[in-house]
XYZ file of C-alpha atoms in Angstrom:
141
model
C 6.769 3.269 -15.933
C 9.414 3.346 -13.969
C 10.280 0.522 -11.139
C 11.958 2.913 -8.422
C 13.942 1.539 -5.409
C 12.145 0.803 -2.483
C 13.541 3.884 -0.586
C 11.683 6.253 -3.104
C 8.038 4.577 -2.180
C 9.387 5.164 1.631
C 9.235 8.580 3.647
C 6.775 9.564 6.662
C 5.425 12.215 4.993
C 3.579 10.313 2.544
C -0.038 8.757 2.901
C 0.059 5.063 2.339
C -3.154 2.942 0.958
C -3.453 -0.396 2.521
C -5.748 -2.009 -0.026
C -7.015 -5.281 1.661
C -6.610 -4.276 5.551
C -8.309 -6.692 7.409
C -8.677 -6.833 11.199
C -7.423 -10.664 11.234
C -4.623 -10.871 12.619
C -3.236 -13.525 10.744
C -3.092 -12.099 7.866
C -0.430 -9.809 5.790
C -3.097 -7.322 5.553
C -2.946 -6.719 9.319
C 0.198 -7.248 9.275
C 1.314 -4.546 7.495
C -0.971 -2.190 8.180
C -0.215 -2.202 11.864
C 3.476 -2.141 11.502
C 3.504 1.010 9.234
C 1.012 2.532 11.900
C 3.444 1.132 14.761
C 6.210 2.557 12.513
C 4.549 5.874 13.098
C 3.863 5.642 8.930
C 0.438 7.640 7.914
C -2.005 4.515 7.158
C -5.400 3.913 5.747
C -7.285 1.201 5.941
C -9.148 0.121 2.524
C -10.965 -3.138 2.755
C -15.189 -3.127 0.944
C -16.121 -4.887 4.815
C -14.869 -3.022 7.172
C -15.699 0.577 8.575
C -12.678 -0.286 10.589
C -9.959 -1.534 10.982
C -6.782 -1.628 13.740
C -9.125 1.790 14.934
C -8.566 3.088 12.080
C -11.229 4.600 9.734
C -11.687 1.391 6.850
C -13.102 2.977 3.705
C -14.310 0.546 0.985
C -12.423 2.027 -2.033
C -9.501 4.585 -2.691
C -11.921 7.065 -4.226
C -13.358 7.801 -1.157
C -10.292 8.238 0.669
C -10.376 12.200 2.343
C -6.905 12.559 1.003
C -5.049 11.229 -1.879
C -2.386 8.601 -1.150
C 1.068 8.755 -2.382
C 1.435 5.007 -2.146
C -1.171 1.834 -2.604
C 0.315 -1.197 -1.336
C -1.743 -3.798 -2.255
C -2.117 -6.783 -0.077
C -4.637 -8.551 -2.108
C -5.210 -11.385 -4.680
C -5.376 -12.118 -7.885
C -9.022 -10.385 -9.581
C -8.963 -7.803 -6.467
C -5.040 -6.035 -7.846
C -6.127 -5.904 -10.854
C -9.629 -4.251 -10.068
C -7.318 -2.091 -7.866
C -4.790 -0.992 -10.479
C -7.815 -0.138 -12.663
C -9.093 2.136 -9.807
C -5.555 3.912 -9.657
C -5.924 4.845 -12.896
C -8.791 6.232 -12.856
C -7.925 7.789 -9.686
C -4.580 9.628 -11.591
C -2.668 7.120 -8.310
C 0.807 6.312 -9.494
C 2.465 4.682 -6.908
C 1.875 0.955 -5.983
C 3.545 -1.563 -3.799
C 3.207 -5.065 -4.643
C 2.883 -6.973 -1.378
C 4.694 -10.878 -1.764
C 1.569 -12.500 -3.003
C 0.499 -9.859 -4.597
C 2.321 -9.508 -7.785
C -0.066 -11.212 -10.229
C 1.307 -11.022 -13.596
C -2.076 -9.431 -15.095
C -1.966 -6.240 -12.763
C 1.638 -5.883 -12.537
C 1.521 -5.533 -16.836
C -1.678 -3.345 -16.453
C 0.162 -1.280 -13.926
C 4.073 -0.919 -16.018
C 1.801 -0.242 -19.219
C 0.468 2.737 -17.392
C 3.502 4.220 -16.340
C 3.306 3.880 -12.244
C 5.837 3.520 -10.637
C 5.920 0.394 -8.578
C 7.793 -2.125 -5.878
C 7.981 -5.590 -7.094
C 9.297 -8.351 -4.721
C 10.646 -6.696 -2.020
C 8.286 -6.716 1.384
C 6.913 -3.337 3.009
C 7.935 -4.290 6.445
C 11.455 -5.867 5.867
C 11.700 -2.226 3.736
C 11.966 -0.309 6.906
C 12.482 -3.095 9.498
C 15.181 0.110 10.333
C 12.592 2.173 11.275
C 11.587 1.149 14.588
C 10.221 3.583 16.947
C 8.030 6.413 15.856
C 10.553 9.246 16.788
C 12.902 7.518 13.634
C 13.139 9.182 10.928
C 12.189 7.316 7.500
C 14.412 7.462 4.335
C 14.940 10.394 2.993
C 14.397 9.786 -1.244
């Protein structure tokens, strides 16, 4: 496992699965999804409670995505975070961004033991704050 610099997770060509996406505008699942979407990133909401989030088709699970995401962004509670990390192991997805509040010890340890590349302790919205408009390029790692 390697905790990579966050810039290695930021690329406009990547597909970001935002797990825990929601239509509740007060929650970070919505804020993270919309922030990345408004900056021109390719985002896919994942939450079994919704069929659509912010006008985008929402998928019930990572396994149901039409395209394999490059980065899984977790905006979840503890029990769900562990389940999603296990789903990533089963699906051979290997880049997980643990949003603040989703960095539960057991989930992070599981990701580390599986050899995942992870980001912890950083907010993806903050790390992409210099990308204000869709036309601006993202970092190239």
